[in-house]
Coordinates of C-alpha atoms and ligand atoms in Angstrom, one line a residue:
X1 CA 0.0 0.0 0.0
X2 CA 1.9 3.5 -1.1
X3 CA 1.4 6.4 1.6
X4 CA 1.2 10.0 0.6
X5 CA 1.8 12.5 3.4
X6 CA 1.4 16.4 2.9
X7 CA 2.3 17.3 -0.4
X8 CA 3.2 16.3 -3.9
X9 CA 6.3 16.0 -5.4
X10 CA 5.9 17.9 -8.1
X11 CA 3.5 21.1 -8.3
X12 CA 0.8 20.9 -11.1
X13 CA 1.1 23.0 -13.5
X14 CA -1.7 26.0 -13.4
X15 CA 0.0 28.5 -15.7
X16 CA -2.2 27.9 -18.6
X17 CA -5.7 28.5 -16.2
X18 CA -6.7 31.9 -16.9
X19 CA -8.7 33.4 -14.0
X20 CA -9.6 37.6 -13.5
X21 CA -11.9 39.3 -11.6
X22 CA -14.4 39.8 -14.6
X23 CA -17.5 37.2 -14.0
X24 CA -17.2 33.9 -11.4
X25 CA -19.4 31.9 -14.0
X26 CA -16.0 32.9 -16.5
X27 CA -13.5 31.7 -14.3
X28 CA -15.9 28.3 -12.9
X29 CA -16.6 27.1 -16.5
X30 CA -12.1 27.7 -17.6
X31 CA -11.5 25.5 -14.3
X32 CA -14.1 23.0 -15.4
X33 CA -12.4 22.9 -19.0
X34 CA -8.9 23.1 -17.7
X35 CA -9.5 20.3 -15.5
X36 CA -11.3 18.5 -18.5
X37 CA -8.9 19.1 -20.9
X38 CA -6.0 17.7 -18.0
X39 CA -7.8 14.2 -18.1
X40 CA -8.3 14.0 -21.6
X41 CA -4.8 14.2 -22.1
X42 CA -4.4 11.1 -19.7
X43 CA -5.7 9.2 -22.1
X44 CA -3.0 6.6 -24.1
X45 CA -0.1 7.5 -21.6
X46 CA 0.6 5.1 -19.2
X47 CA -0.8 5.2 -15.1
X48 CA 0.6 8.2 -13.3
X49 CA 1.4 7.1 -9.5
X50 CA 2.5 10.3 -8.6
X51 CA -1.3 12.0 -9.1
X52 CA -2.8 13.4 -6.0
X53 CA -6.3 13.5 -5.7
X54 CA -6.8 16.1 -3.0
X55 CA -4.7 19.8 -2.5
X56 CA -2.3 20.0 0.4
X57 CA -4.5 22.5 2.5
X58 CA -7.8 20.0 1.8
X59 CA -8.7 18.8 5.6
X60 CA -9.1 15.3 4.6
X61 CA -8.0 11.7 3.8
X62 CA -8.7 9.0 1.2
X63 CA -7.9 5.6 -0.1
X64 CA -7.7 5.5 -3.4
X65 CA -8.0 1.5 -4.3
X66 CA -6.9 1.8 -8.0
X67 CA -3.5 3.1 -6.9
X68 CA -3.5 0.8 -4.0
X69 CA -2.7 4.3 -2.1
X70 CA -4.0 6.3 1.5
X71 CA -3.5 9.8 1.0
X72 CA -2.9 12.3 3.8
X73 CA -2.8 16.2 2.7
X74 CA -1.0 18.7 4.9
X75 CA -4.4 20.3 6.0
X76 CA -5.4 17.3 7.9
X77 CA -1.8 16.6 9.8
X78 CA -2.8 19.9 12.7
X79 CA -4.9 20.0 15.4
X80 CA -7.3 18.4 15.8
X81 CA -6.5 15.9 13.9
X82 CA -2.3 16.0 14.7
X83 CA -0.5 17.7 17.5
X84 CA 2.9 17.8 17.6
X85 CA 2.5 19.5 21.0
X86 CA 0.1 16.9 22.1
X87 CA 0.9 14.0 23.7
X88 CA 1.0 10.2 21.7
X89 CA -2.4 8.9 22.9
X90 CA -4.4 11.8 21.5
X91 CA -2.8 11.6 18.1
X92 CA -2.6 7.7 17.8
X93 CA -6.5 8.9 18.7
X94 CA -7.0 11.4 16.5
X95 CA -4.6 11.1 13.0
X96 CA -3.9 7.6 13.8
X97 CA -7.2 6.3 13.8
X98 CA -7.7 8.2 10.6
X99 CA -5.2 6.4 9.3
X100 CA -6.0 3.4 10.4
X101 CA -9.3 3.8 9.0
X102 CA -7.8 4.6 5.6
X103 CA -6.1 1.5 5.6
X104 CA -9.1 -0.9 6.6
X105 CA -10.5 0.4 3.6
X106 CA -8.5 -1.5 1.5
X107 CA -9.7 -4.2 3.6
X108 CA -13.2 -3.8 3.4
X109 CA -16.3 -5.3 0.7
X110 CA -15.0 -2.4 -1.9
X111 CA -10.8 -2.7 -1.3
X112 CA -11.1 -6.7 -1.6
X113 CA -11.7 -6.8 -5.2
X114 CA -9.0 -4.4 -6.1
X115 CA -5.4 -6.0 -6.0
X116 CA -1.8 -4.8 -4.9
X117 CA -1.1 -3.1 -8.1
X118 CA -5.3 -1.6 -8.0
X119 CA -6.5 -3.1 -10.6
X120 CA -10.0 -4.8 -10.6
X121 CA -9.6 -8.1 -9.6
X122 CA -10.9 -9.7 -6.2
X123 CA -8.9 -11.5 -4.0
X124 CA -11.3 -12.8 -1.2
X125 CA -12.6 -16.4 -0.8
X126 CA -16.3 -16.5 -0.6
X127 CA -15.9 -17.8 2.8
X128 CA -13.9 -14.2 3.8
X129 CA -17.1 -12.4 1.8
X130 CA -19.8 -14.1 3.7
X131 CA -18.1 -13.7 7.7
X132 CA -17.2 -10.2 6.5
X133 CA -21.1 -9.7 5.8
X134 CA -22.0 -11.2 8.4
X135 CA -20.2 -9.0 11.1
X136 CA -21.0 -5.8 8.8
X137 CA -24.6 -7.0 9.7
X138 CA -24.1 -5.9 13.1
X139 CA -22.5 -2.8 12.3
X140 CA -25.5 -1.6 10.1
X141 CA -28.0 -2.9 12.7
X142 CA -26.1 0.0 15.0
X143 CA -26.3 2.7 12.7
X144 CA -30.0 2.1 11.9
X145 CA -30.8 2.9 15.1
X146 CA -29.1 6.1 15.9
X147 CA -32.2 8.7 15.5
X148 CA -30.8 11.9 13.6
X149 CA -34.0 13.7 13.7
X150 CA -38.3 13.0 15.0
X151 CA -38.7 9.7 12.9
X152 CA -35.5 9.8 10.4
X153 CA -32.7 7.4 11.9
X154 CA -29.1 7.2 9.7
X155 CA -29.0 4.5 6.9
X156 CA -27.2 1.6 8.1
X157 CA -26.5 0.1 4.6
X158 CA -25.7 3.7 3.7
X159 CA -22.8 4.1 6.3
X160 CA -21.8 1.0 6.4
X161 CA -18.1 1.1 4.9
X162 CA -17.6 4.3 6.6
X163 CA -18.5 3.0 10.1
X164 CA -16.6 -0.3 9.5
X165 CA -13.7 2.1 8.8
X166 CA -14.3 3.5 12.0
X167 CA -14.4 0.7 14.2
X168 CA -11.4 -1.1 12.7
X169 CA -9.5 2.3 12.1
X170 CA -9.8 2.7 16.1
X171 CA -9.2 -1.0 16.5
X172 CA -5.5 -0.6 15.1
X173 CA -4.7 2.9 16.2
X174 CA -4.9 1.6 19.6
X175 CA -3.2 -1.5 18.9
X176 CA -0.2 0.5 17.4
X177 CA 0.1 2.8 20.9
X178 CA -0.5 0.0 23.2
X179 CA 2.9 -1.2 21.0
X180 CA 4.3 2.2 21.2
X181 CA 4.5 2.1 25.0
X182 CA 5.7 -1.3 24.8
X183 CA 9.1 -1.6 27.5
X184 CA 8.7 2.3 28.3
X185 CA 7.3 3.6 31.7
X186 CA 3.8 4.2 31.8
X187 CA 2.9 7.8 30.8
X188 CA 1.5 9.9 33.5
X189 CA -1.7 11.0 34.5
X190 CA -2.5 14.5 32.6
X191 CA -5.2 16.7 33.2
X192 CA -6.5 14.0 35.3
X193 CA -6.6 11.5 32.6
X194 CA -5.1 7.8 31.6
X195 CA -3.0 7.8 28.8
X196 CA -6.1 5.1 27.3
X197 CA -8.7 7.5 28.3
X198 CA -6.8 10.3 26.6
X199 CA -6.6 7.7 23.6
X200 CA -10.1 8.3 23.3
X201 CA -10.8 11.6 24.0
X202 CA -8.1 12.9 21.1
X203 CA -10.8 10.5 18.9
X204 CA -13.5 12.3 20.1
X205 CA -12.1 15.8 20.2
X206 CA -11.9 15.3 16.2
X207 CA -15.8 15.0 16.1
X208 CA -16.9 17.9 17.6
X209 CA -19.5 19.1 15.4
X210 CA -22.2 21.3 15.3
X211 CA -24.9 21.9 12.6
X212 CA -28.8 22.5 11.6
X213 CA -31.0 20.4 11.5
X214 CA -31.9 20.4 8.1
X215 CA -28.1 19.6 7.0
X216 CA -28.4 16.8 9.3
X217 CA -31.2 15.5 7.5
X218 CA -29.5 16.0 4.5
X219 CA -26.4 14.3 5.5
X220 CA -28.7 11.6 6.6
X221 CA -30.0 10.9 3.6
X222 CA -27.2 11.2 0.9
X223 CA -23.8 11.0 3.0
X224 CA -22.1 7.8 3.5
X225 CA -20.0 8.9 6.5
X226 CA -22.4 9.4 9.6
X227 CA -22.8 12.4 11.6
X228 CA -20.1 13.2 13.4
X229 CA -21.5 12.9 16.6
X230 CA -22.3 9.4 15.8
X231 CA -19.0 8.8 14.5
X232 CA -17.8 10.1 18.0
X233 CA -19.4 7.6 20.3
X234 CA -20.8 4.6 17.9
X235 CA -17.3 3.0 17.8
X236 CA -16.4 3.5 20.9
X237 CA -19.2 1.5 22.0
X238 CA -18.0 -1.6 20.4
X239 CA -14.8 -1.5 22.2
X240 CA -13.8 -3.8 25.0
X241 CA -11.2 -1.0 25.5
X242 CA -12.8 1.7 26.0
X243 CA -15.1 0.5 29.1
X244 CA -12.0 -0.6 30.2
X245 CA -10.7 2.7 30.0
X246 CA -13.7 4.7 31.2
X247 CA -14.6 2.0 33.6
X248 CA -18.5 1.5 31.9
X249 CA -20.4 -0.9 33.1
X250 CA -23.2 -3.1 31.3
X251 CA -26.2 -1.6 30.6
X252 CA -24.6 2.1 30.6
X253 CA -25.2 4.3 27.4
X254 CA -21.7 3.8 25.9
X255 CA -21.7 -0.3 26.4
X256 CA -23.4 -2.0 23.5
X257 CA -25.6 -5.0 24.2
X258 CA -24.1 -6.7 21.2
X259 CA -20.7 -5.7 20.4
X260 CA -19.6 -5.8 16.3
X261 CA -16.4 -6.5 15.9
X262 CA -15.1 -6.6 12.3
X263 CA -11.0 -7.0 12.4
Ligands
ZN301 ZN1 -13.6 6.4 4.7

């Protein structure tokens, strides 16, 4: 899997995009047929692996399966996302769940019928299709019943590889610190908090969210990530670690009857 942090290598080229202060329809529709005119000229030269799909300042992440790639602009690597100031737990919580959830993806119903070198060819045995399915199932139940708004709930099916992304992104993040601290002395209390509750916390801190209603609806209804408050708390509640942590007992909101667990 090839990792891109920050920037590109080499700056596109914008020189021949003309853009003036004349009309905004003027300068959207020479973008649109710069940009068009960019891919055409993809077309007979071989695969360019160098290609970035978002711009350094874009506060965001993807995993790209053709190019077998997880992508990681500069915007996204500060707070809170990535601290340098902060200490390891809330960063393995924060950017290293992120990208831990960008690698699941390549894990996941869509990544498994890409290959190493991205093209489209799957790789799973039905058996790994059918137990994958079968834990998503409980995933999806969870998400169907989170209640955005009066009778409109989020779309399980709809945030499925998003949620799984989530859970498994967490799963590893805190794998990889629990290795970090591995044969070092246990870090200190700070601000009151365990190093494992502070884990969490640097996860949550990146989900503080506010907006209206009706773009919650919206969201809802067409966005395949879940609200962010649901992305906050819903896979937290799957983890055996985090009522370790936070010392939750059964039956309390943030303990799951059922726990999913995909990886
Ligand atoms: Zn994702």
């Amino acid at each position: 899997m090839e990792v891109k942090i920050g920037y590109p290598n080499q700056w596109r080229d914008y020189s021949m995009l003309s853009v003036d202060r004349e009309s905004y329809l003027g300068n959207t529709l020479n973008a649109n047929r710069f940009e068009f005119r960019r891919n055409l000229a993809k077309l007979g030269k071989p695969i360019d692996r160098s290609e970035w799909g978002m711009t350094p300042p874009t506060v965001n992440a993807y995993n790209n399966s053709s190019m077998n790639e997880i992508v990681f602009p500069a915007g996204i690597m500060q707070p809170p996302f990535y601290d340098p100031n902060a200490d390891d737990a809330v960063n393995y919580g924060g950017m290293g769940a992120v990208i831990g959830h960008e690698i699941t993806h390549g894990f996941d119903d869509h990544g498994s019928k890409f290959d190493a070198q991205g093209n489209l060819k799957d790789w799973w045995r039905p058996e790994d299709l059918k137990n994958f399915q079968a834990r998503a199932a409980c995933v999806s139940d969870q998400f169907d019943g989170y209640v955005v708004d009066g009778d409109l709930h989020e779309n399980g099916k709809l945030v499925l590889g998003e949620s799984i992304a989530d859970l498994g992104g967490l799963t590893i993040a805190y794998a990889a610190y629990e290795k970090s601290l591995a044969g070092k002395p246990r870090p200190p209390y700070k601000d009151g908090f365990t190093p494992e509750q502070r884990f969490f916390l640097g996860w949550t801190q990146v989900w503080g969210a506010n907006e209206r209603i009706e773009y919650a609806r919206l969201m809802a209804n067409t966005n395949p990530h879940p609200l962010p408050r649901f992305r906050g708390n819903g896979p937290l509640s799957n983890m055996a670690e985090f009522r370790k942590a936070f010392g939750c007992k059964k039956g309390e909101p943030m303990v799951r009857e059922q726990t999913c667990k995909i990886w």
